[in-house]
PDB file of C-alpha atoms (C1' of nucleotides) in Angstrom:
ATOM      1  CA  UNK A   1      -5.840  -1.829 -14.253  1.00  0.00           C
ATOM      2  CA  UNK A   2      -9.244  -4.018 -14.567  1.00  0.00           C
ATOM      3  CA  UNK A   3      -9.579  -7.651 -14.901  1.00  0.00           C
ATOM      4  CA  UNK A   4     -12.815  -7.313 -17.050  1.00  0.00           C
ATOM      5  CA  UNK A   5     -13.505 -10.558 -18.965  1.00  0.00           C
ATOM      6  CA  UNK A   6     -16.350 -12.561 -17.297  1.00  0.00           C
ATOM      7  CA  UNK A   7     -19.017  -9.853 -17.784  1.00  0.00           C
ATOM      8  CA  UNK A   8     -22.171  -9.333 -19.919  1.00  0.00           C
ATOM      9  CA  UNK A   9     -20.758  -6.905 -22.518  1.00  0.00           C
ATOM     10  CA  UNK A  10     -23.074  -4.185 -22.416  1.00  0.00           C
ATOM     11  CA  UNK A  11     -23.401  -2.306 -19.307  1.00  0.00           C
ATOM     12  CA  UNK A  12     -19.880  -2.768 -17.593  1.00  0.00           C
ATOM     13  CA  UNK A  13     -18.032  -2.114 -20.762  1.00  0.00           C
ATOM     14  CA  UNK A  14     -19.732   1.457 -21.107  1.00  0.00           C
ATOM     15  CA  UNK A  15     -18.709   2.319 -17.295  1.00  0.00           C
ATOM     16  CA  UNK A  16     -15.110   1.149 -18.435  1.00  0.00           C
ATOM     17  CA  UNK A  17     -15.190   3.678 -20.990  1.00  0.00           C
ATOM     18  CA  UNK A  18     -16.447   6.507 -18.856  1.00  0.00           C
ATOM     19  CA  UNK A  19     -13.608   5.867 -16.174  1.00  0.00           C
ATOM     20  CA  UNK A  20     -10.991   5.571 -18.652  1.00  0.00           C
ATOM     21  CA  UNK A  21     -11.981   8.591 -20.754  1.00  0.00           C
ATOM     22  CA  UNK A  22     -12.338  11.135 -17.500  1.00  0.00           C
ATOM     23  CA  UNK A  23     -11.631   9.080 -14.610  1.00  0.00           C
ATOM     24  CA  UNK A  24      -8.621  10.903 -13.932  1.00  0.00           C
ATOM     25  CA  UNK A  25      -8.345  14.153 -11.749  1.00  0.00           C
ATOM     26  CA  UNK A  26      -8.056  16.874 -13.949  1.00  0.00           C
ATOM     27  CA  UNK A  27      -9.371  16.144 -17.495  1.00  0.00           C
ATOM     28  CA  UNK A  28     -12.725  17.484 -16.639  1.00  0.00           C
ATOM     29  CA  UNK A  29     -11.758  20.474 -15.568  1.00  0.00           C
ATOM     30  CA  UNK A  30      -9.532  21.202 -18.360  1.00  0.00           C
ATOM     31  CA  UNK A  31     -12.319  20.094 -20.834  1.00  0.00           C
ATOM     32  CA  UNK A  32     -15.018  22.417 -19.069  1.00  0.00           C
ATOM     33  CA  UNK A  33     -12.400  25.257 -19.228  1.00  0.00           C
ATOM     34  CA  UNK A  34     -11.682  24.684 -23.029  1.00  0.00           C
ATOM     35  CA  UNK A  35     -15.337  24.664 -23.502  1.00  0.00           C
ATOM     36  CA  UNK A  36     -15.635  28.394 -22.895  1.00  0.00           C
ATOM     37  CA  UNK A  37     -12.944  28.914 -25.898  1.00  0.00           C
ATOM     38  CA  UNK A  38      -9.529  27.997 -26.840  1.00  0.00           C
ATOM     39  CA  UNK A  39      -6.834  28.656 -24.260  1.00  0.00           C
ATOM     40  CA  UNK A  40      -3.048  29.165 -24.147  1.00  0.00           C
ATOM     41  CA  UNK A  41      -1.228  26.627 -21.681  1.00  0.00           C
ATOM     42  CA  UNK A  42      -0.500  29.509 -19.179  1.00  0.00           C
ATOM     43  CA  UNK A  43      -3.941  30.497 -19.284  1.00  0.00           C
ATOM     44  CA  UNK A  44      -5.044  26.967 -18.411  1.00  0.00           C
ATOM     45  CA  UNK A  45      -2.455  26.844 -15.836  1.00  0.00           C
ATOM     46  CA  UNK A  46      -3.715  29.959 -14.063  1.00  0.00           C
ATOM     47  CA  UNK A  47      -7.328  28.895 -14.431  1.00  0.00           C
ATOM     48  CA  UNK A  48      -7.529  25.302 -13.471  1.00  0.00           C
ATOM     49  CA  UNK A  49      -7.183  25.692  -9.689  1.00  0.00           C
ATOM     50  CA  UNK A  50      -4.125  23.980  -8.386  1.00  0.00           C
ATOM     51  CA  UNK A  51      -2.925  21.973 -11.150  1.00  0.00           C
ATOM     52  CA  UNK A  52       0.900  21.573 -11.531  1.00  0.00           C
ATOM     53  CA  UNK A  53       2.598  22.259 -14.610  1.00  0.00           C
ATOM     54  CA  UNK A  54       3.392  18.589 -14.914  1.00  0.00           C
ATOM     55  CA  UNK A  55      -0.131  17.429 -14.709  1.00  0.00           C
ATOM     56  CA  UNK A  56      -1.460  20.248 -17.067  1.00  0.00           C
ATOM     57  CA  UNK A  57       0.999  18.889 -19.657  1.00  0.00           C
ATOM     58  CA  UNK A  58      -0.190  15.251 -18.797  1.00  0.00           C
ATOM     59  CA  UNK A  59      -3.602  15.929 -19.050  1.00  0.00           C
ATOM     60  CA  UNK A  60      -3.735  17.863 -22.128  1.00  0.00           C
ATOM     61  CA  UNK A  61      -1.225  15.220 -23.892  1.00  0.00           C
ATOM     62  CA  UNK A  62      -4.145  12.646 -22.900  1.00  0.00           C
ATOM     63  CA  UNK A  63      -6.940  14.725 -24.202  1.00  0.00           C
ATOM     64  CA  UNK A  64      -5.071  15.370 -27.316  1.00  0.00           C
ATOM     65  CA  UNK A  65      -4.233  11.683 -27.850  1.00  0.00           C
ATOM     66  CA  UNK A  66      -8.238  10.674 -27.120  1.00  0.00           C
ATOM     67  CA  UNK A  67      -9.073  13.499 -29.900  1.00  0.00           C
ATOM     68  CA  UNK A  68     -10.973  15.722 -27.400  1.00  0.00           C
ATOM     69  CA  UNK A  69      -8.394  18.865 -27.843  1.00  0.00           C
ATOM     70  CA  UNK A  70      -6.106  20.173 -30.583  1.00  0.00           C
ATOM     71  CA  UNK A  71      -2.791  21.783 -29.953  1.00  0.00           C
ATOM     72  CA  UNK A  72      -1.489  24.334 -31.908  1.00  0.00           C
ATOM     73  CA  UNK A  73       2.098  25.452 -31.491  1.00  0.00           C
ATOM     74  CA  UNK A  74       3.197  29.098 -32.896  1.00  0.00           C
ATOM     75  CA  UNK A  75       6.747  29.307 -33.795  1.00  0.00           C
ATOM     76  CA  UNK A  76       7.171  32.619 -32.116  1.00  0.00           C
ATOM     77  CA  UNK A  77       9.381  34.135 -29.495  1.00  0.00           C
ATOM     78  CA  UNK A  78       8.214  33.424 -26.757  1.00  0.00           C
ATOM     79  CA  UNK A  79       6.676  30.371 -27.905  1.00  0.00           C
ATOM     80  CA  UNK A  80       2.691  30.386 -28.002  1.00  0.00           C
ATOM     81  CA  UNK A  81       0.818  27.053 -27.826  1.00  0.00           C
ATOM     82  CA  UNK A  82      -3.274  27.105 -27.988  1.00  0.00           C
ATOM     83  CA  UNK A  83      -5.376  24.487 -26.967  1.00  0.00           C
ATOM     84  CA  UNK A  84      -8.966  24.021 -28.199  1.00  0.00           C
ATOM     85  CA  UNK A  85     -11.827  21.755 -28.240  1.00  0.00           C
ATOM     86  CA  UNK A  86     -12.452  19.348 -31.150  1.00  0.00           C
ATOM     87  CA  UNK A  87     -16.018  18.684 -32.192  1.00  0.00           C
ATOM     88  CA  UNK A  88     -15.442  15.372 -29.942  1.00  0.00           C
ATOM     89  CA  UNK A  89     -14.606  17.493 -27.375  1.00  0.00           C
ATOM     90  CA  UNK A  90     -17.551  19.591 -27.583  1.00  0.00           C
ATOM     91  CA  UNK A  91     -19.835  16.672 -27.676  1.00  0.00           C
ATOM     92  CA  UNK A  92     -17.951  15.243 -24.594  1.00  0.00           C
ATOM     93  CA  UNK A  93     -19.054  18.671 -22.653  1.00  0.00           C
ATOM     94  CA  UNK A  94     -22.952  17.895 -23.013  1.00  0.00           C
ATOM     95  CA  UNK A  95     -23.030  14.843 -20.537  1.00  0.00           C
ATOM     96  CA  UNK A  96     -19.970  16.269 -18.628  1.00  0.00           C
ATOM     97  CA  UNK A  97     -22.219  19.590 -18.147  1.00  0.00           C
ATOM     98  CA  UNK A  98     -25.359  17.670 -17.237  1.00  0.00           C
ATOM     99  CA  UNK A  99     -23.447  15.790 -14.478  1.00  0.00           C
ATOM    100  CA  UNK A 100     -21.969  18.977 -13.612  1.00  0.00           C
ATOM    101  CA  UNK A 101     -25.467  20.675 -13.335  1.00  0.00           C
ATOM    102  CA  UNK A 102     -26.695  17.613 -11.587  1.00  0.00           C
ATOM    103  CA  UNK A 103     -23.856  18.048  -8.964  1.00  0.00           C
ATOM    104  CA  UNK A 104     -24.654  21.605  -8.434  1.00  0.00           C
ATOM    105  CA  UNK A 105     -28.339  20.980  -8.132  1.00  0.00           C
ATOM    106  CA  UNK A 106     -27.832  18.209  -5.493  1.00  0.00           C
ATOM    107  CA  UNK A 107     -24.791  19.123  -3.625  1.00  0.00           C
ATOM    108  CA  UNK A 108     -26.796  20.285  -0.547  1.00  0.00           C
ATOM    109  CA  UNK A 109     -28.275  16.604  -0.497  1.00  0.00           C
ATOM    110  CA  UNK A 110     -25.062  15.167  -0.293  1.00  0.00           C
ATOM    111  CA  UNK A 111     -23.827  17.386   2.073  1.00  0.00           C
ATOM    112  CA  UNK A 112     -26.680  17.026   4.244  1.00  0.00           C
ATOM    113  CA  UNK A 113     -26.680  13.134   3.851  1.00  0.00           C
ATOM    114  CA  UNK A 114     -22.829  13.529   4.992  1.00  0.00           C
ATOM    115  CA  UNK A 115     -23.603  15.520   8.046  1.00  0.00           C
ATOM    116  CA  UNK A 116     -26.385  13.228   9.350  1.00  0.00           C
ATOM    117  CA  UNK A 117     -24.183  10.027   8.659  1.00  0.00           C
ATOM    118  CA  UNK A 118     -21.356  11.398  10.875  1.00  0.00           C
ATOM    119  CA  UNK A 119     -23.716  12.753  13.467  1.00  0.00           C
ATOM    120  CA  UNK A 120     -24.883   9.027  13.639  1.00  0.00           C
ATOM    121  CA  UNK A 121     -21.708   7.400  13.948  1.00  0.00           C
ATOM    122  CA  UNK A 122     -20.310  10.224  16.684  1.00  0.00           C
ATOM    123  CA  UNK A 123     -23.361   9.157  18.419  1.00  0.00           C
ATOM    124  CA  UNK A 124     -22.551   5.474  18.067  1.00  0.00           C
ATOM    125  CA  UNK A 125     -19.161   6.130  19.275  1.00  0.00           C
ATOM    126  CA  UNK A 126     -20.161   7.233  22.801  1.00  0.00           C
TER     127      UNK A 126
ATOM    128  CA  UNK B   1     -22.903  24.898 -16.810  1.00  0.00           C
ATOM    129  CA  UNK B   2     -21.822  28.552 -15.912  1.00  0.00           C
ATOM    130  CA  UNK B   3     -19.065  30.568 -15.390  1.00  0.00           C
ATOM    131  CA  UNK B   4     -16.907  28.288 -13.475  1.00  0.00           C
ATOM    132  CA  UNK B   5     -13.634  30.082 -14.634  1.00  0.00           C
ATOM    133  CA  UNK B   6     -14.313  32.519 -11.982  1.00  0.00           C
ATOM    134  CA  UNK B   7     -13.706  30.359  -9.098  1.00  0.00           C
ATOM    135  CA  UNK B   8     -13.078  33.163  -6.794  1.00  0.00           C
ATOM    136  CA  UNK B   9     -11.111  32.286  -3.640  1.00  0.00           C
ATOM    137  CA  UNK B  10     -12.866  28.681  -3.000  1.00  0.00           C
ATOM    138  CA  UNK B  11     -12.838  26.478  -6.081  1.00  0.00           C
ATOM    139  CA  UNK B  12     -16.270  24.693  -7.583  1.00  0.00           C
ATOM    140  CA  UNK B  13     -17.156  22.541  -4.535  1.00  0.00           C
ATOM    141  CA  UNK B  14     -20.109  20.916  -6.059  1.00  0.00           C
ATOM    142  CA  UNK B  15     -18.558  19.406  -8.952  1.00  0.00           C
ATOM    143  CA  UNK B  16     -15.730  18.189  -6.759  1.00  0.00           C
ATOM    144  CA  UNK B  17     -18.016  16.248  -4.934  1.00  0.00           C
ATOM    145  CA  UNK B  18     -19.642  14.120  -7.777  1.00  0.00           C
ATOM    146  CA  UNK B  19     -16.149  14.222  -9.712  1.00  0.00           C
ATOM    147  CA  UNK B  20     -14.465  12.418  -6.447  1.00  0.00           C
ATOM    148  CA  UNK B  21     -17.271   9.915  -7.142  1.00  0.00           C
ATOM    149  CA  UNK B  22     -16.442   9.109 -10.457  1.00  0.00           C
ATOM    150  CA  UNK B  23     -12.949   9.844  -9.872  1.00  0.00           C
ATOM    151  CA  UNK B  24     -12.450   6.766  -7.590  1.00  0.00           C
ATOM    152  CA  UNK B  25     -12.183   3.141  -9.114  1.00  0.00           C
ATOM    153  CA  UNK B  26     -15.424   1.476  -7.972  1.00  0.00           C
ATOM    154  CA  UNK B  27     -18.443   3.812  -6.883  1.00  0.00           C
ATOM    155  CA  UNK B  28     -20.059   4.070 -10.372  1.00  0.00           C
ATOM    156  CA  UNK B  29     -19.804   0.359 -11.085  1.00  0.00           C
ATOM    157  CA  UNK B  30     -21.805  -0.149  -7.543  1.00  0.00           C
ATOM    158  CA  UNK B  31     -24.061   2.561  -8.364  1.00  0.00           C
ATOM    159  CA  UNK B  32     -24.952   1.078 -11.775  1.00  0.00           C
ATOM    160  CA  UNK B  33     -25.468  -2.249 -10.262  1.00  0.00           C
ATOM    161  CA  UNK B  34     -27.749  -1.022  -7.689  1.00  0.00           C
ATOM    162  CA  UNK B  35     -29.608   0.757 -10.280  1.00  0.00           C
ATOM    163  CA  UNK B  36     -30.944  -2.743 -11.311  1.00  0.00           C
ATOM    164  CA  UNK B  37     -32.420  -3.178  -7.767  1.00  0.00           C
ATOM    165  CA  UNK B  38     -31.004  -4.040  -4.268  1.00  0.00           C
ATOM    166  CA  UNK B  39     -28.229  -6.324  -3.558  1.00  0.00           C
ATOM    167  CA  UNK B  40     -26.648  -8.039  -0.860  1.00  0.00           C
ATOM    168  CA  UNK B  41     -23.322  -7.855   0.199  1.00  0.00           C
ATOM    169  CA  UNK B  42     -22.087 -11.062  -1.572  1.00  0.00           C
ATOM    170  CA  UNK B  43     -24.153 -10.394  -4.568  1.00  0.00           C
ATOM    171  CA  UNK B  44     -22.301  -7.063  -5.279  1.00  0.00           C
ATOM    172  CA  UNK B  45     -19.181  -8.807  -4.656  1.00  0.00           C
ATOM    173  CA  UNK B  46     -19.908 -11.411  -7.294  1.00  0.00           C
ATOM    174  CA  UNK B  47     -21.131  -8.965  -9.649  1.00  0.00           C
ATOM    175  CA  UNK B  48     -18.690  -5.867  -9.331  1.00  0.00           C
ATOM    176  CA  UNK B  49     -16.156  -7.570 -11.627  1.00  0.00           C
ATOM    177  CA  UNK B  50     -12.766  -7.789  -9.774  1.00  0.00           C
ATOM    178  CA  UNK B  51     -13.586  -5.640  -6.792  1.00  0.00           C
ATOM    179  CA  UNK B  52     -11.770  -6.937  -3.472  1.00  0.00           C
ATOM    180  CA  UNK B  53     -14.041  -7.482  -0.190  1.00  0.00           C
ATOM    181  CA  UNK B  54     -12.149  -4.365   1.376  1.00  0.00           C
ATOM    182  CA  UNK B  55     -12.854  -2.099  -1.489  1.00  0.00           C
ATOM    183  CA  UNK B  56     -16.530  -3.097  -1.851  1.00  0.00           C
ATOM    184  CA  UNK B  57     -16.941  -2.239   1.814  1.00  0.00           C
ATOM    185  CA  UNK B  58     -14.969   0.993   1.878  1.00  0.00           C
ATOM    186  CA  UNK B  59     -16.938   1.827  -1.370  1.00  0.00           C
ATOM    187  CA  UNK B  60     -20.479   1.167   0.226  1.00  0.00           C
ATOM    188  CA  UNK B  61     -19.544   3.153   3.222  1.00  0.00           C
ATOM    189  CA  UNK B  62     -18.774   6.101   1.291  1.00  0.00           C
ATOM    190  CA  UNK B  63     -21.735   5.826  -0.672  1.00  0.00           C
ATOM    191  CA  UNK B  64     -24.069   5.453   2.238  1.00  0.00           C
ATOM    192  CA  UNK B  65     -22.332   8.343   3.722  1.00  0.00           C
ATOM    193  CA  UNK B  66     -22.949  10.532   0.828  1.00  0.00           C
ATOM    194  CA  UNK B  67     -26.754   9.454   0.842  1.00  0.00           C
ATOM    195  CA  UNK B  68     -26.683   7.352  -2.288  1.00  0.00           C
ATOM    196  CA  UNK B  69     -27.464   4.244  -0.960  1.00  0.00           C
ATOM    197  CA  UNK B  70     -29.282   2.805   2.268  1.00  0.00           C
ATOM    198  CA  UNK B  71     -27.709  -0.239   4.375  1.00  0.00           C
ATOM    199  CA  UNK B  72     -30.185  -2.517   5.689  1.00  0.00           C
ATOM    200  CA  UNK B  73     -28.982  -5.249   8.098  1.00  0.00           C
ATOM    201  CA  UNK B  74     -31.003  -8.289   9.398  1.00  0.00           C
ATOM    202  CA  UNK B  75     -29.964  -9.833  12.456  1.00  0.00           C
ATOM    203  CA  UNK B  76     -30.244 -13.371  11.098  1.00  0.00           C
ATOM    204  CA  UNK B  77     -27.787 -16.310  11.196  1.00  0.00           C
ATOM    205  CA  UNK B  78     -26.185 -15.928   9.017  1.00  0.00           C
ATOM    206  CA  UNK B  79     -26.139 -12.238   8.555  1.00  0.00           C
ATOM    207  CA  UNK B  80     -27.821 -10.542   5.863  1.00  0.00           C
ATOM    208  CA  UNK B  81     -26.979  -7.277   4.463  1.00  0.00           C
ATOM    209  CA  UNK B  82     -28.984  -5.486   1.824  1.00  0.00           C
ATOM    210  CA  UNK B  83     -27.937  -2.302  -0.066  1.00  0.00           C
ATOM    211  CA  UNK B  84     -30.563  -0.222  -2.254  1.00  0.00           C
ATOM    212  CA  UNK B  85     -30.179   3.161  -4.102  1.00  0.00           C
ATOM    213  CA  UNK B  86     -31.831   5.973  -2.323  1.00  0.00           C
ATOM    214  CA  UNK B  87     -33.897   8.431  -4.069  1.00  0.00           C
ATOM    215  CA  UNK B  88     -30.578  10.600  -4.526  1.00  0.00           C
ATOM    216  CA  UNK B  89     -28.895   7.459  -5.795  1.00  0.00           C
ATOM    217  CA  UNK B  90     -31.368   7.018  -8.557  1.00  0.00           C
ATOM    218  CA  UNK B  91     -31.038  10.622  -9.612  1.00  0.00           C
ATOM    219  CA  UNK B  92     -27.518  10.382  -9.872  1.00  0.00           C
ATOM    220  CA  UNK B  93     -28.119   7.396 -12.231  1.00  0.00           C
ATOM    221  CA  UNK B  94     -29.476   9.670 -14.718  1.00  0.00           C
ATOM    222  CA  UNK B  95     -26.517  11.712 -15.636  1.00  0.00           C
ATOM    223  CA  UNK B  96     -24.356   8.996 -15.276  1.00  0.00           C
ATOM    224  CA  UNK B  97     -26.124   6.889 -17.818  1.00  0.00           C
ATOM    225  CA  UNK B  98     -26.282   9.540 -20.057  1.00  0.00           C
ATOM    226  CA  UNK B  99     -22.285   9.808 -19.799  1.00  0.00           C
ATOM    227  CA  UNK B 100     -22.151   6.143 -20.036  1.00  0.00           C
ATOM    228  CA  UNK B 101     -24.423   6.202 -23.183  1.00  0.00           C
ATOM    229  CA  UNK B 102     -22.245   8.890 -24.590  1.00  0.00           C
ATOM    230  CA  UNK B 103     -19.084   6.756 -24.014  1.00  0.00           C
ATOM    231  CA  UNK B 104     -20.701   4.095 -25.784  1.00  0.00           C
ATOM    232  CA  UNK B 105     -21.698   5.905 -28.818  1.00  0.00           C
ATOM    233  CA  UNK B 106     -18.422   7.645 -29.091  1.00  0.00           C
ATOM    234  CA  UNK B 107     -15.991   4.869 -28.100  1.00  0.00           C
ATOM    235  CA  UNK B 108     -14.876   4.332 -31.667  1.00  0.00           C
ATOM    236  CA  UNK B 109     -14.133   8.007 -32.260  1.00  0.00           C
ATOM    237  CA  UNK B 110     -11.765   7.952 -29.350  1.00  0.00           C
ATOM    238  CA  UNK B 111     -10.107   4.880 -30.287  1.00  0.00           C
ATOM    239  CA  UNK B 112      -9.521   6.366 -33.795  1.00  0.00           C
ATOM    240  CA  UNK B 113      -8.092   9.568 -32.491  1.00  0.00           C
ATOM    241  CA  UNK B 114      -5.732   7.305 -30.408  1.00  0.00           C
ATOM    242  CA  UNK B 115      -4.526   5.258 -33.255  1.00  0.00           C
ATOM    243  CA  UNK B 116      -3.952   8.083 -35.455  1.00  0.00           C
ATOM    244  CA  UNK B 117      -2.308   9.890 -32.405  1.00  0.00           C
ATOM    245  CA  UNK B 118       0.198   7.010 -31.679  1.00  0.00           C
ATOM    246  CA  UNK B 119       0.722   6.565 -35.408  1.00  0.00           C
ATOM    247  CA  UNK B 120       1.914  10.137 -35.739  1.00  0.00           C
ATOM    248  CA  UNK B 121       4.256   9.759 -32.715  1.00  0.00           C
ATOM    249  CA  UNK B 122       5.776   6.707 -33.908  1.00  0.00           C
ATOM    250  CA  UNK B 123       6.678   8.217 -37.028  1.00  0.00           C
ATOM    251  CA  UNK B 124       8.010  11.180 -35.716  1.00  0.00           C
ATOM    252  CA  UNK B 125      10.192   9.002 -33.666  1.00  0.00           C
ATOM    253  CA  UNK B 126      12.017   7.455 -36.675  1.00  0.00           C
TER     254      UNK B 126
ATOM    255  C1'  DC C   1       6.370  30.812 -22.677  1.00  0.00           C
ATOM    256  C1'  DT C   2       5.997  25.850 -22.930  1.00  0.00           C
ATOM    257  C1'  DG C   3       7.502  22.206 -21.992  1.00  0.00           C
ATOM    258  C1'  DT C   4      10.846  17.860 -20.339  1.00  0.00           C
ATOM    259  C1'  DA C   5      13.328  15.092 -16.658  1.00  0.00           C
ATOM    260  C1'  DT C   6      13.818  13.478 -12.116  1.00  0.00           C
ATOM    261  C1'  DC C   7      13.152  12.587  -7.577  1.00  0.00           C
ATOM    262  C1'  DC C   8      10.107  11.480  -3.977  1.00  0.00           C
ATOM    263  C1'  DT C   9       5.982  10.854  -0.889  1.00  0.00           C
ATOM    264  C1'  DA C  10       1.099   9.984  -0.040  1.00  0.00           C
ATOM    265  C1'  DC C  11      -2.479   7.399  -1.146  1.00  0.00           C
ATOM    266  C1'  DG C  12      -5.410   3.644  -3.328  1.00  0.00           C
ATOM    267  C1'  DT C  13      -5.654  -1.073  -3.796  1.00  0.00           C
ATOM    268  C1'  DG C  14      -4.960  -6.045  -3.229  1.00  0.00           C
ATOM    269  C1'  DA C  15      -3.820  -9.947  -0.217  1.00  0.00           C
ATOM    270  C1'  DT C  16      -4.362 -12.097   3.727  1.00  0.00           C
ATOM    271  C1'  DA C  17      -5.811 -13.264   7.810  1.00  0.00           C
ATOM    272  C1'  DC C  18      -9.170 -12.861  11.733  1.00  0.00           C
ATOM    273  C1'  DT C  19     -14.089 -11.939  14.145  1.00  0.00           C
ATOM    274  C1'  DG C  20     -18.949 -11.920  15.256  1.00  0.00           C
TER     275       DG C  20
ATOM    276  C1'  DC D   1     -22.326 -14.147   5.664  1.00  0.00           C
ATOM    277  C1'  DA D   2     -20.622  -9.605   6.243  1.00  0.00           C
ATOM    278  C1'  DG D   3     -17.263  -7.343   7.811  1.00  0.00           C
ATOM    279  C1'  DT D   4     -12.518  -5.382  10.389  1.00  0.00           C
ATOM    280  C1'  DA D   5      -7.380  -5.042  10.767  1.00  0.00           C
ATOM    281  C1'  DT D   6      -2.695  -5.478   8.893  1.00  0.00           C
ATOM    282  C1'  DC D   7       0.775  -5.009   5.590  1.00  0.00           C
ATOM    283  C1'  DA D   8       2.873  -4.585   1.150  1.00  0.00           C
ATOM    284  C1'  DC D   9       3.009  -2.268  -3.228  1.00  0.00           C
ATOM    285  C1'  DG D  10       2.789   0.412  -7.534  1.00  0.00           C
ATOM    286  C1'  DT D  11       1.532   4.512  -9.188  1.00  0.00           C
ATOM    287  C1'  DA D  12      -0.454   8.998  -9.729  1.00  0.00           C
ATOM    288  C1'  DG D  13       0.720  13.304  -8.719  1.00  0.00           C
ATOM    289  C1'  DG D  14       3.864  17.400  -6.428  1.00  0.00           C
ATOM    290  C1'  DA D  15       8.368  19.977  -6.192  1.00  0.00           C
ATOM    291  C1'  DT D  16      12.287  21.160  -8.320  1.00  0.00           C
ATOM    292  C1'  DA D  17      15.631  21.953 -11.884  1.00  0.00           C
ATOM    293  C1'  DC D  18      16.647  22.530 -16.570  1.00  0.00           C
ATOM    294  C1'  DA D  19      16.103  23.316 -21.594  1.00  0.00           C
ATOM    295  C1'  DG D  20      14.279  24.839 -26.439  1.00  0.00           C
TER     296       DG D  20
END
DNA sequence: CTGTATCCTACGTGATACTG
DNA sequence: CAGTATCACGTAGGATACAG
């Protein structure tokens, strides 16, 4: 994915980590959901808007592998699996929420900028 | 954050915006680079390791449209274009850096979790 | 209910060539 | 120097079917 070798180790390395940790489409949503408490597979499927069964599975496996969530399966019938944030997952929630809050507070600024940009381009196209 | 879990009909738009920013491959790199001061196109090309000319252009257009960077072209020969973070861009840098710092501090925990996970799976496969 | 296993398409990205 | 225009490709991710 990345040909990083000719770079001063500090900064770019950290960004690499960020992207590899949360760069995919669904992880953040799932983590935020689990931030409100443990969830069953089907609950997540319902709550994470638009996610497919496949991607929920893939995402959860990734989060589990990276130590953000635990998976607990109960051998009942029907089966029942619960996912829960680990301490690492809870920690991650802090900067993630900061980012989310920022996004909330600044949404209008981005939307505004976008409208102005598009307006300028539309005019330039005439 | 707050009850994102009741994203009614629509979904949580605000976070989508910023998420898509982080979601793509290059935007964060460029923003962080510009966090160190204004840059010319060719400078960014050199500094953002591995980015192609096309993707740098695409990325910069996106950032410009969203109001994170300004583009200033000087009609000299040869042409010269400078990109710089707007105030919005600078603001974004704060939570982004927080996330980056978190990633740095917790990298070993993730790597460890990953190794343990893989080890368990390798064993289970025997 | 909680997954796997395929298949298939759309999109992001890189390589290359060309322009002002 | 700072782009734009094509093409070619891999893969993330959706749809679907099936299994434990």
